[in-house]
Coordinates of C-alpha atoms in Angstrom, one line a residue:
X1 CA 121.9 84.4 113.7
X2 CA 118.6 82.8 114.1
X3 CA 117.0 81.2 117.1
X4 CA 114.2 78.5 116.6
X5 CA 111.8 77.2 118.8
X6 CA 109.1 74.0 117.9
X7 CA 106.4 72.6 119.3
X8 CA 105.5 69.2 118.6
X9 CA 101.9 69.0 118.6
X10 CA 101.4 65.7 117.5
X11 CA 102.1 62.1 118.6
X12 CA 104.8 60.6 116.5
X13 CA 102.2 58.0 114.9
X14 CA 99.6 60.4 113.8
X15 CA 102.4 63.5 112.8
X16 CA 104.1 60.3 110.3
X17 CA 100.0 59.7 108.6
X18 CA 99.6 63.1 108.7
X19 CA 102.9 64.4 106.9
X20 CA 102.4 61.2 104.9
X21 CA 98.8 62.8 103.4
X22 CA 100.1 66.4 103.3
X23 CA 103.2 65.3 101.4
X24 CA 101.1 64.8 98.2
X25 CA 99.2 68.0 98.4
X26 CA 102.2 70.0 98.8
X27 CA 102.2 71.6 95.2
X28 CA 101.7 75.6 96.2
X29 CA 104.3 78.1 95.2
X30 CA 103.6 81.5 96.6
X31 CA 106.4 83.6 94.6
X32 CA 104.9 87.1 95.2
X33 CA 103.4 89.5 96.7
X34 CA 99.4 88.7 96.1
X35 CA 100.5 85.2 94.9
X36 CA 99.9 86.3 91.2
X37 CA 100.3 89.2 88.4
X38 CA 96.9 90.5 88.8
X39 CA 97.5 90.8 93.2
X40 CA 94.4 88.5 93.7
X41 CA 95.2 87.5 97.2
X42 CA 93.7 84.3 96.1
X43 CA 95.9 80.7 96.6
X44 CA 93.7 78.4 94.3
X45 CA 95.5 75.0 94.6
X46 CA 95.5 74.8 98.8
X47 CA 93.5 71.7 99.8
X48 CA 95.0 71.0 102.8
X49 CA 93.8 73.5 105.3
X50 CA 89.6 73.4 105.1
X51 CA 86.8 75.2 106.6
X52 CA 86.5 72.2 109.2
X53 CA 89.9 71.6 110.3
X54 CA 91.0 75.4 110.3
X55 CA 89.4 75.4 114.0
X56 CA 92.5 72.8 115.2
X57 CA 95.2 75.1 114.0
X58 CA 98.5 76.0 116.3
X59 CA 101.7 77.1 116.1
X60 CA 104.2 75.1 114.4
X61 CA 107.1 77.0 115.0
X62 CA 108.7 80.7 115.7
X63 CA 112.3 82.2 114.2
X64 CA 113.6 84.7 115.6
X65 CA 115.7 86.4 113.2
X66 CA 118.1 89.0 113.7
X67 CA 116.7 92.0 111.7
X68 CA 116.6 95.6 113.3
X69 CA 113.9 97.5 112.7
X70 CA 114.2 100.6 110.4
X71 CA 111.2 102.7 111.2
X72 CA 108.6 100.5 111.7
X73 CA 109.9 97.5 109.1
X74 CA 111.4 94.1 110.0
X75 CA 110.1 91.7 107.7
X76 CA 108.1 91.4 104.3
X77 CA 105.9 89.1 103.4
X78 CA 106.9 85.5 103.2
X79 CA 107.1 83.4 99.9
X80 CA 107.1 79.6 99.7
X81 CA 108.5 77.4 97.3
X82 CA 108.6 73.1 97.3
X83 CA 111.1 71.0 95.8
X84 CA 113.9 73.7 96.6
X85 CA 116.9 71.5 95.3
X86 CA 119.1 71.8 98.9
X87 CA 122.1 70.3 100.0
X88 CA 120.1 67.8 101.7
X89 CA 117.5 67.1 99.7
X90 CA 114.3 69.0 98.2
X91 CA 112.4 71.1 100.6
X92 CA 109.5 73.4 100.7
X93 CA 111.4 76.7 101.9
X94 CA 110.3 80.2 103.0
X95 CA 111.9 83.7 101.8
X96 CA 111.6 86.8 103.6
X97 CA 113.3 89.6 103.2
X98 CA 114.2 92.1 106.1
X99 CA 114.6 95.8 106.1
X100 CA 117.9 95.7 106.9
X101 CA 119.2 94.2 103.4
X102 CA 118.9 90.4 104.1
X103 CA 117.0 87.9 102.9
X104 CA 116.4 84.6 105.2
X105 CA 115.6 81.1 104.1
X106 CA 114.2 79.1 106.2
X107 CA 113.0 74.9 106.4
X108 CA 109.2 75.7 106.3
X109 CA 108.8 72.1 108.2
X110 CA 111.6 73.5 111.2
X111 CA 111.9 77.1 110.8
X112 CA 115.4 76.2 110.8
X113 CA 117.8 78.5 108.5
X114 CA 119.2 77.3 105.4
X115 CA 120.8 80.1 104.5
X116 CA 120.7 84.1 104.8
X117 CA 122.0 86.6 102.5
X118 CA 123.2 90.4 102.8
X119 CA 123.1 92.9 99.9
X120 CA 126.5 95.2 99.7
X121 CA 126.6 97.9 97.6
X122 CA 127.1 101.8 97.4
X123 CA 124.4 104.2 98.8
X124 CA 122.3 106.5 96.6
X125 CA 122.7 110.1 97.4
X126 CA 120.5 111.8 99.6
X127 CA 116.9 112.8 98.2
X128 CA 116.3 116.7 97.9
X129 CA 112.9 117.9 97.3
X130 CA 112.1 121.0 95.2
X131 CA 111.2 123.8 97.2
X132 CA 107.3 125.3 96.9
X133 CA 106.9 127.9 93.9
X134 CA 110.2 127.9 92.9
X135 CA 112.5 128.2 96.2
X136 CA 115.8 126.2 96.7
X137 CA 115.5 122.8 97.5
X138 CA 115.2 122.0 100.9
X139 CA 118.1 120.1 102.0
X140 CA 118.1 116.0 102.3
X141 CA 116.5 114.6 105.6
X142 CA 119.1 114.2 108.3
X143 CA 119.1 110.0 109.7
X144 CA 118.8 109.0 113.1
X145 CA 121.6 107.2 114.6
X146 CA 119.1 104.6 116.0
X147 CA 117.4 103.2 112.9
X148 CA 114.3 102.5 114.9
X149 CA 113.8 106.3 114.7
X150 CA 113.6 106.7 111.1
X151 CA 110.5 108.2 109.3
X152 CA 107.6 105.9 108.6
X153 CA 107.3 106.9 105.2
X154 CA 111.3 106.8 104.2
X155 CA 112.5 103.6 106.4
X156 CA 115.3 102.9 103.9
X157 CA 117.2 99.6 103.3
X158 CA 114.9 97.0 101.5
X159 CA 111.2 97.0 101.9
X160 CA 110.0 95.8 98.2
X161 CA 108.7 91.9 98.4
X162 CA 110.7 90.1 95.9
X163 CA 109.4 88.0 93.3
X164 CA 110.4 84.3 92.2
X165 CA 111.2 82.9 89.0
X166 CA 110.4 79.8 87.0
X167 CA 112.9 77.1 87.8
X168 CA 115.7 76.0 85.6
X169 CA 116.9 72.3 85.0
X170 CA 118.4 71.6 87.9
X171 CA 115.0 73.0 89.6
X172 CA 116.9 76.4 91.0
X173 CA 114.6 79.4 90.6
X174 CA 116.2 82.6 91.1
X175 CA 114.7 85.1 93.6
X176 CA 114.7 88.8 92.3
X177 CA 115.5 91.5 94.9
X178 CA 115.6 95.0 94.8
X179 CA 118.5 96.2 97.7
X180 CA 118.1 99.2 99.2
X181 CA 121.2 100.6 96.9
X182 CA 118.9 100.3 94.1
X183 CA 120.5 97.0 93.0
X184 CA 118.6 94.2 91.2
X185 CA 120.0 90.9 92.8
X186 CA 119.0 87.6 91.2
X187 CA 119.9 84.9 93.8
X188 CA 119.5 80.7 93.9
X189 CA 116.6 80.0 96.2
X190 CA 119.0 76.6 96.9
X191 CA 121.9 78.3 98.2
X192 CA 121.0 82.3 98.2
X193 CA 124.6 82.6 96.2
X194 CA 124.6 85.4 93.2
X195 CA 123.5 83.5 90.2
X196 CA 124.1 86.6 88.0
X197 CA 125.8 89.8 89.3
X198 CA 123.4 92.3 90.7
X199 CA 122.1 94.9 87.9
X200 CA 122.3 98.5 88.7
X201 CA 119.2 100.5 88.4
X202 CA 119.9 103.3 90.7
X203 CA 116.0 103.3 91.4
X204 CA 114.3 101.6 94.6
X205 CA 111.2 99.9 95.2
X206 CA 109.1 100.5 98.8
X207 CA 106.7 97.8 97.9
X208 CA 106.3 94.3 95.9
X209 CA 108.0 93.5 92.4
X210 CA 105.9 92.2 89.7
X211 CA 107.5 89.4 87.0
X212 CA 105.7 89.5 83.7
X213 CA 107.2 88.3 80.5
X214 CA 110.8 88.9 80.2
X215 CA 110.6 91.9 83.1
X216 CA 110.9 92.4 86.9
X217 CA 108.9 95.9 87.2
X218 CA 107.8 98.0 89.8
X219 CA 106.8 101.7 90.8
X220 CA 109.6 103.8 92.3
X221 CA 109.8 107.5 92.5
X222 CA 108.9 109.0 88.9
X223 CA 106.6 106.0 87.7
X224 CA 107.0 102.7 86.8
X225 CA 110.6 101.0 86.2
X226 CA 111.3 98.0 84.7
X227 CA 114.7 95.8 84.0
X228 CA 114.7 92.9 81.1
X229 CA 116.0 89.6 82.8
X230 CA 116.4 87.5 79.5
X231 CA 117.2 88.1 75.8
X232 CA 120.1 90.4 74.0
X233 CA 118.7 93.5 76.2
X234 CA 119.3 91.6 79.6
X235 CA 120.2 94.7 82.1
X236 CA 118.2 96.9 80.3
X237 CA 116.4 99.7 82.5
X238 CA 113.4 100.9 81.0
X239 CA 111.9 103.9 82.2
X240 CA 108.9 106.1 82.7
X241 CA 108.5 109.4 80.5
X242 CA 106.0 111.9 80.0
X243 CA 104.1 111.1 83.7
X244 CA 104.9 114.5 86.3
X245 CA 104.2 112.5 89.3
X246 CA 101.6 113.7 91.3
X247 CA 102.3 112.0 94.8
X248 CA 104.3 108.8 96.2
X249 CA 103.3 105.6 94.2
X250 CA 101.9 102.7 96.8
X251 CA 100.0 99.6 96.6
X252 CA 101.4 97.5 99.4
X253 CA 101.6 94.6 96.8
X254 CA 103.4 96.6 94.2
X255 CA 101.7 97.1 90.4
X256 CA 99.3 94.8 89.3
X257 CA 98.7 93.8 85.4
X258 CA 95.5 93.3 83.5
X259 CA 95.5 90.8 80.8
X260 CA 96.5 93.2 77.8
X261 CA 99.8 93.8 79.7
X262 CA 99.1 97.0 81.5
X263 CA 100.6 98.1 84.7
X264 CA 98.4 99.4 86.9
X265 CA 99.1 101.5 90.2
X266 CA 97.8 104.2 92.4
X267 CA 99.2 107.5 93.0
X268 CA 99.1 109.1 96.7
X269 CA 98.4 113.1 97.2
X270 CA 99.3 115.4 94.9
X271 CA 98.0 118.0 92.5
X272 CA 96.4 117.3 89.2
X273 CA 97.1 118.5 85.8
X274 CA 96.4 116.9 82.8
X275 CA 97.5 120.2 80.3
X276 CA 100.9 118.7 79.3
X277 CA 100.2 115.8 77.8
X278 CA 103.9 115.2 77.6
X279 CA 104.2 115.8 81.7
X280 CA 100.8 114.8 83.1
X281 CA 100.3 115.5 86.8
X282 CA 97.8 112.6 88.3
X283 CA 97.5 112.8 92.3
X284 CA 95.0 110.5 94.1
X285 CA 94.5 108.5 90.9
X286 CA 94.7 104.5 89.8
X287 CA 97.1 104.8 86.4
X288 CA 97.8 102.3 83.7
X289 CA 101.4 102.6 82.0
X290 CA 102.4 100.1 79.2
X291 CA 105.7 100.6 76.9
X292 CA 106.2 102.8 74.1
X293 CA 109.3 103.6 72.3
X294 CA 111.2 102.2 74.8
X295 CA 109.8 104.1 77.6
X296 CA 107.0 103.5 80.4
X297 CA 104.0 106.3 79.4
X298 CA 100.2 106.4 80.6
X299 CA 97.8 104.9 78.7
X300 CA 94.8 105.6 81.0
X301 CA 93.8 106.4 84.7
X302 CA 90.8 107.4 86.5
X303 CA 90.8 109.7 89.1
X304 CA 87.7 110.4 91.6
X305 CA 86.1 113.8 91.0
X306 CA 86.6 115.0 94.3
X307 CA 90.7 114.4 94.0
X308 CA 90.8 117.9 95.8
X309 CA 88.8 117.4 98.7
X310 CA 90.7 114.2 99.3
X311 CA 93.6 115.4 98.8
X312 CA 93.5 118.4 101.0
X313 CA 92.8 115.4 103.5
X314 CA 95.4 113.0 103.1
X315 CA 92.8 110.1 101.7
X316 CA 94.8 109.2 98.9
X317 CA 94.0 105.9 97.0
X318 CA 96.2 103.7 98.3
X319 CA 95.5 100.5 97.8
X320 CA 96.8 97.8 95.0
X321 CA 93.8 97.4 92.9
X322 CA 93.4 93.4 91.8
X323 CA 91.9 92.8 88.6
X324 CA 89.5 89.3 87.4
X325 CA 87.2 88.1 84.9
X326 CA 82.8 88.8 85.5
X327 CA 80.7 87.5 82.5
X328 CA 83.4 86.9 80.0
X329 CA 85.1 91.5 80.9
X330 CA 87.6 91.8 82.6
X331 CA 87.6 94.7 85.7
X332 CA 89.6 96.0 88.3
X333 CA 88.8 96.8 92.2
X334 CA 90.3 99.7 93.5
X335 CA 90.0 101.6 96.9
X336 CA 91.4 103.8 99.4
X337 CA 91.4 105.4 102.1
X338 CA 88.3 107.5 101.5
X339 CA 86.6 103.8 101.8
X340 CA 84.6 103.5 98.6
X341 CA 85.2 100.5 96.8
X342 CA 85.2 101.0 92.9
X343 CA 84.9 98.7 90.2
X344 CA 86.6 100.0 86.3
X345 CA 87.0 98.9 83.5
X346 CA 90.9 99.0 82.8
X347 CA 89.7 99.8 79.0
X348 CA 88.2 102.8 79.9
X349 CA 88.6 103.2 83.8
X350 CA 87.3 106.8 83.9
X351 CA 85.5 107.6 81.2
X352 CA 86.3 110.4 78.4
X353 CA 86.9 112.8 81.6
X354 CA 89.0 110.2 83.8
X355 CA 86.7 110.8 86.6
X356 CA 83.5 108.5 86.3
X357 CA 84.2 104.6 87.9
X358 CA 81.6 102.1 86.3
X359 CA 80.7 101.2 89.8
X360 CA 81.1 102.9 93.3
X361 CA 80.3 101.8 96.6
X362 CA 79.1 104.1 99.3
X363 CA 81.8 105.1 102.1
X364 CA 82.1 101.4 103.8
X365 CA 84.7 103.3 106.7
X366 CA 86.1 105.8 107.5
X367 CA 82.9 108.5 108.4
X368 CA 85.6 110.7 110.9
X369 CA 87.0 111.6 107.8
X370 CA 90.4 110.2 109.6
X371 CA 93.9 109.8 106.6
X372 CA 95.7 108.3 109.7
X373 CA 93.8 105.6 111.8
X374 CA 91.0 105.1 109.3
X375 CA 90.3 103.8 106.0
X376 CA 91.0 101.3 103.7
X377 CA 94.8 100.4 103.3
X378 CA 97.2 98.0 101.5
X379 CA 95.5 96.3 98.8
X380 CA 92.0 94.8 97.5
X381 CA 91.6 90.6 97.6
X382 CA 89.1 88.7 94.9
X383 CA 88.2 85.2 94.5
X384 CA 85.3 83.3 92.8
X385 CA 83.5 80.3 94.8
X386 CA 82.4 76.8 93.5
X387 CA 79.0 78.3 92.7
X388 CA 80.9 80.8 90.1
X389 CA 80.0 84.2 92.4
X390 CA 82.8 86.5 92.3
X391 CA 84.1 87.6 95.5
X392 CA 85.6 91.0 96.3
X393 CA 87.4 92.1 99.7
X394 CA 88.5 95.3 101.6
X395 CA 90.7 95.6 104.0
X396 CA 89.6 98.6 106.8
X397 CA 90.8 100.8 109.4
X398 CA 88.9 102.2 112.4
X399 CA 84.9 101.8 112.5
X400 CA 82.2 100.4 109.6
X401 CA 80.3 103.5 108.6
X402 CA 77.2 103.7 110.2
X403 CA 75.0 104.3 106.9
X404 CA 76.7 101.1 105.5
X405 CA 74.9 97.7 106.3
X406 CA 76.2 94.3 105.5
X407 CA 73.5 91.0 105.8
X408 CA 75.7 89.6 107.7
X409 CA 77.8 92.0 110.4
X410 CA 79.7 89.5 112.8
X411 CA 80.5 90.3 116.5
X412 CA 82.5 92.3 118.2
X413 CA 81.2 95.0 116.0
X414 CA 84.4 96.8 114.1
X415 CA 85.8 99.2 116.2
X416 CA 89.7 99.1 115.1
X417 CA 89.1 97.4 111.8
X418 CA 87.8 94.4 109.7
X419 CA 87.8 93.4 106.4
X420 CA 84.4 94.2 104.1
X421 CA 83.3 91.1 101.5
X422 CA 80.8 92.2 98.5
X423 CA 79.2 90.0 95.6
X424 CA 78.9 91.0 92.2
X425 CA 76.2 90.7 90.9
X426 CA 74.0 91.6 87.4
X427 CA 71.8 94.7 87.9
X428 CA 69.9 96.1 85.0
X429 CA 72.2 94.1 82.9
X430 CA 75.5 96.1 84.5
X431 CA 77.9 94.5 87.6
X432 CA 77.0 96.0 90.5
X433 CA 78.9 95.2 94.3
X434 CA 76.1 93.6 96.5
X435 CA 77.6 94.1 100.7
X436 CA 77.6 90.5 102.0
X437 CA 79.5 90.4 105.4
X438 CA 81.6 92.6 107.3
X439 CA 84.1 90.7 109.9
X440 CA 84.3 90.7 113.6
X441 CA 86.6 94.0 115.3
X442 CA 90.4 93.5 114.6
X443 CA 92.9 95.7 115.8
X444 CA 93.6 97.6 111.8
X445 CA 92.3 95.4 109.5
X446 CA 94.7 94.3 106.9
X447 CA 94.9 92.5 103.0
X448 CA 93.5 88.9 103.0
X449 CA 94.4 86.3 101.4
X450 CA 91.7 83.4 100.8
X451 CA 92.2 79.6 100.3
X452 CA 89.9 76.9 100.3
X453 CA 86.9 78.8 101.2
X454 CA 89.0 80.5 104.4
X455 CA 89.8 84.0 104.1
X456 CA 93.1 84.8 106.4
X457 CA 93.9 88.1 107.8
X458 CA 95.1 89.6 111.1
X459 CA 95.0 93.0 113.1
X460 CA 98.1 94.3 112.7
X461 CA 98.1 96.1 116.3
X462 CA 100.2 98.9 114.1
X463 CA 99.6 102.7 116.2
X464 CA 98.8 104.5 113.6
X465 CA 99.0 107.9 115.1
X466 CA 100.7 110.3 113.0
X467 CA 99.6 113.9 114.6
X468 CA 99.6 114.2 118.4
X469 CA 98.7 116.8 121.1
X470 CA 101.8 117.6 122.1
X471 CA 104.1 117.3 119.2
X472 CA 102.1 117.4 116.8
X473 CA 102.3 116.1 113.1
X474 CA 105.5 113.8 113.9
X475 CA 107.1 111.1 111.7
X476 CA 109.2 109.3 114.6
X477 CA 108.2 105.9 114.2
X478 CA 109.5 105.2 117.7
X479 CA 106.2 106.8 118.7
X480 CA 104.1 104.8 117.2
X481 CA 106.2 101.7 118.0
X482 CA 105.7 102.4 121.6
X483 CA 102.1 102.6 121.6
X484 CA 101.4 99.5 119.6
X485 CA 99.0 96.5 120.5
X486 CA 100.1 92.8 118.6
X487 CA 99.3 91.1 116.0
X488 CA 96.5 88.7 115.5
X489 CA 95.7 86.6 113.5
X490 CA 92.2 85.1 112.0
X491 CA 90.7 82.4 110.0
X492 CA 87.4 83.4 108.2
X493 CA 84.7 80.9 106.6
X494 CA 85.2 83.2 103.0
X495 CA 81.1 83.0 102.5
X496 CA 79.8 84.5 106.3
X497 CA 82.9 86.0 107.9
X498 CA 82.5 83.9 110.7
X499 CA 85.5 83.6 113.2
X500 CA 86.6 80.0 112.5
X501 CA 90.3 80.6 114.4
X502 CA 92.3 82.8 115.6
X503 CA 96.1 83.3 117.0
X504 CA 94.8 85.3 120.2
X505 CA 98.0 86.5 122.4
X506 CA 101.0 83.8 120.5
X507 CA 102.1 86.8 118.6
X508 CA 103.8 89.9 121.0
X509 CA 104.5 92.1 118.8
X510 CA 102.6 94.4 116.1
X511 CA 103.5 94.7 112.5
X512 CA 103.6 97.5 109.7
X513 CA 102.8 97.0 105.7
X514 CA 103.9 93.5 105.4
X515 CA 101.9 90.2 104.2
X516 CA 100.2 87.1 105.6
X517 CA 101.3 84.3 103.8
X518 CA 99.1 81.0 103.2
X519 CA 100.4 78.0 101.4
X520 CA 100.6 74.3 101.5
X521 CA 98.9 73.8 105.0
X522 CA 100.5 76.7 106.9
X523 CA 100.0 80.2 108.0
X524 CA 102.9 82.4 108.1
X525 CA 103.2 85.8 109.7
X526 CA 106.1 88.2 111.1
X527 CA 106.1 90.8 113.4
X528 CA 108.0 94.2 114.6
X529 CA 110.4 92.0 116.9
X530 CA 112.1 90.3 114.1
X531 CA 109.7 86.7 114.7
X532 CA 108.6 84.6 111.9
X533 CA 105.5 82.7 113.0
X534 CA 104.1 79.1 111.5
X535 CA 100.9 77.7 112.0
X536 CA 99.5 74.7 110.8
X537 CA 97.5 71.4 111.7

């Protein structure tokens, strides 16, 4: 059950001329996570929303679904498609999955449900870790009864953003879905009914799920998994073999993939050894797999010299890297939560040793040395302006460093967070990131997503607290949930960082390691409560 609430913001004259002119434009699909396979962050066709008119945006309408939270996750990150063949007609539509294995579809003129589907299926068993230096495994954690009480870092159900695939000839597109019984569904985006039965994998995904080729892939626990959606091998899992882990595989926007079909992603703490070339150990690093013999392997990585130090700190990498064209080479930006921002080269990312970037920032954030409250998290944004400069943005936690200096630093100074926007530029014949602007404060700076010369992004109010004085290290997400400020959301001219709009105190509620969502005129966000927001003109 859904309840909906609209506000009509315009007269009935000017809202007919002005659906009348937006009607045409409408031609975005945003169908995953990072709107593309390299995780760009960039929507390329949105005319509709400008620098100029940004400043007149409001809400448009607020769903409340009826999602519970499971640790700190309600929703995901919304997708968007027009021309959804419906019952009634094409529409544009929003998809957003909740924790709670359901996926909602919702009129993205009303807010109004369409239709909502819940994933059935048998539950994995329990996860046992391997005990230090040989000793039994400890046993499987023990679930609260209240599900808003489960670990931050193990929330269960369905967290992975799914991904949306080219329309057939009746214009239905099937949306791909990982349950948290690690199920592949593939449902109609008309009617969320099964177009094929679910495929069993056995393997989850925390975070978004790529399509590339014939494959819906994504990193799970023990690398990268992939399951063929066409052809005589339809079903087939393929696997990873030969990679020893290292430490959890993140990337809020799931793997990314460089232009010679690689799979990127970053691994979180962990120890490093590279002597077993068949079982390669690679902690705090950004790792390319591509398929061989039928199997997922490494074909690169690079991992910062000081993988120890960092890791001994909980300032894992953590971020999805995005990857674009500079001169006529393709490169990737990386970061983490150390808060250097690196530029590779996904051909040789680390050098012969793995451990030399072709560029590296200075520490933009992060100078308390802080793996909870501070540095950069959830995934890098690029775009490239009219002029042809290439734009690259980082998301931040806590305070600028004070040794770093941007031209441009806007006001209030970043306190809680921001987002960091560099040039790159030709040095000495080599790219090289030039700073450009850091944003005003915002309450955990999050990924942005930039359209039409606007960069959008909120504060996601999240408590990040992990350790406190009393009870220590603690993994309760009830905690943090209690503690948490609300979401807000801004509007960014892409070139200055200069507040252009922002949501203020609409949205009550924080969120945790979801998406802001920009397409076709309109701004969507979610929040902890279970609320879908819509803004537009």
């Amino acid at each position: 059950m859904l309840k909906n609430s609209t506000q009509k913001t315009l007269g009935a004259l000017a809202g007919a001329a002005l659906c009348c002119s937006m009607a045409a434009a409408q031609t975005t699909d945003w169908l995953m996570s990072g709107g593309d396979v390299p995780r760009s962050g960039w929507n390329k066709t949105e005319t509709i929303l400008t620098k100029d008119n940004v400043k007149g945006m409001k809400l448009l309408w607020k769903t409340k679904t009826d999602v519970y939270p499971q640790g700190l996750h309600t929703l995901m990150d919304p997708l968007v498609v027009h021309d959804v063949p419906t019952a009634g007609g094409k529409k544009e539509m929003v998809f957003v999955l909740g924790v709670g294995d359901v996926i909602y579809a919702l009129d993205s003129k009303t807010g109004v449900l369409a239709w909502e589907h819940h994933f059935k299926y048998e539950k994995l068993p329990p996860v046992t870790r391997p005990g230090a230096d040989g000793a039994p495994a400890r046993p499987a954690q023990t679930m609260p009864t209240d599900t808003r009480h489960y670990n931050f870092l193990n929330p269960a159900g369905s967290t992975d953003v799914p991904v949306i695939g080219p329309a057939d000839s009746a214009g239905i597109r099937p949306i791909y879905v990982i349950d948290g019984g690690g199920n592949l569904n593939i449902l109609s985006d008309a009617t969320g009914e099964d177009l094929k039965p679910p495929i069993k994998t056995g393997q989850t995904s925390k975070f978004g799920l790529q399509l590339y080729q014939d494959s819906v892939i994504w990193a799970g626990r023990g690398g990268i998994f992939s399951t063929k959606i066409s052809g005589p091998d339809y079903g087939k899992l393929v696997v990873s073999k030969g990679f020893g882990g290292g430490g959890g595989l993140w990337g809020r926007r799931g793997p990314m993939i460089t232009s010679d079909g690689t799979v990127w992603t970053t691994i979180g703490d962990g120890q490093y050894n590279i002597s077993k070339p068949d079982s390669l150990v690679l902690g705090n690093s950004v790792v390319g797999f591509v398929q061989k013999d039928g199997n997922w392997v490494v074909k690169d990585w690079f991992t910062p010299p000081n993988w120890d130090w960092l890791r001994r700190r909980d300032l894992d990498p953590n971020n999805t890297p995005t990857a674009f064209t500079f001169h006529g080479k393709e490169y990737m930006a990386a970061s983490g939560k150390e808060c250097r921002l690196y530029l590779l080269d996904p051909k040789n990312p680390g050098g012969p040793d793995h451990f030399v970037p072709f560029v590296k920032t200075p520490l933009v954030c992060n100078e308390a040395v802080d793996f909870a409250s501070a540095g950069s998290w959830g995934a890098v944004s690029s775009w490239e302006d009219a002029k042809g400069t290439r734009w690259v943005l980082q998301p931040f936690w806590g305070p600028k460093h004070s040794q770093m200096h941007f031209p441009i630093e806007n006001t209030p100074a970043t306190k809680e967070g921001g987002v960091a926007a560099f040039k790159l530029v030709e040095k000495d014949g080599k790219p090289a990131y030039e700073p450009a602007w850091v944003s005003r404060d915002m309450f955990r700076g999050e990924p942005p997503i930039i359209a039409n010369g606007v960069v959008y992004t909120w504060g996601s109010g999240d408590d990040t607290q992990q350790v406190w004085s009393d009870i220590g290290l603690n993994f309760d997400s009830a905690n943090r949930a209690a503690l948490a400020n609300h979401v807000t959301v801004y509007a960014l001219d892409a070139e200055t960082g200069k507040e252009l709009w922002s949501s203020k105190d609409i949205i009550t509620s924080f969120n945790h390691f979801t998406g802001i969502t920009v397409a076709n005129g309109k701004v969507y966000m979610s929040s902890y409560d279970g609320n879908l927001y819509c803004f537009g003109l």
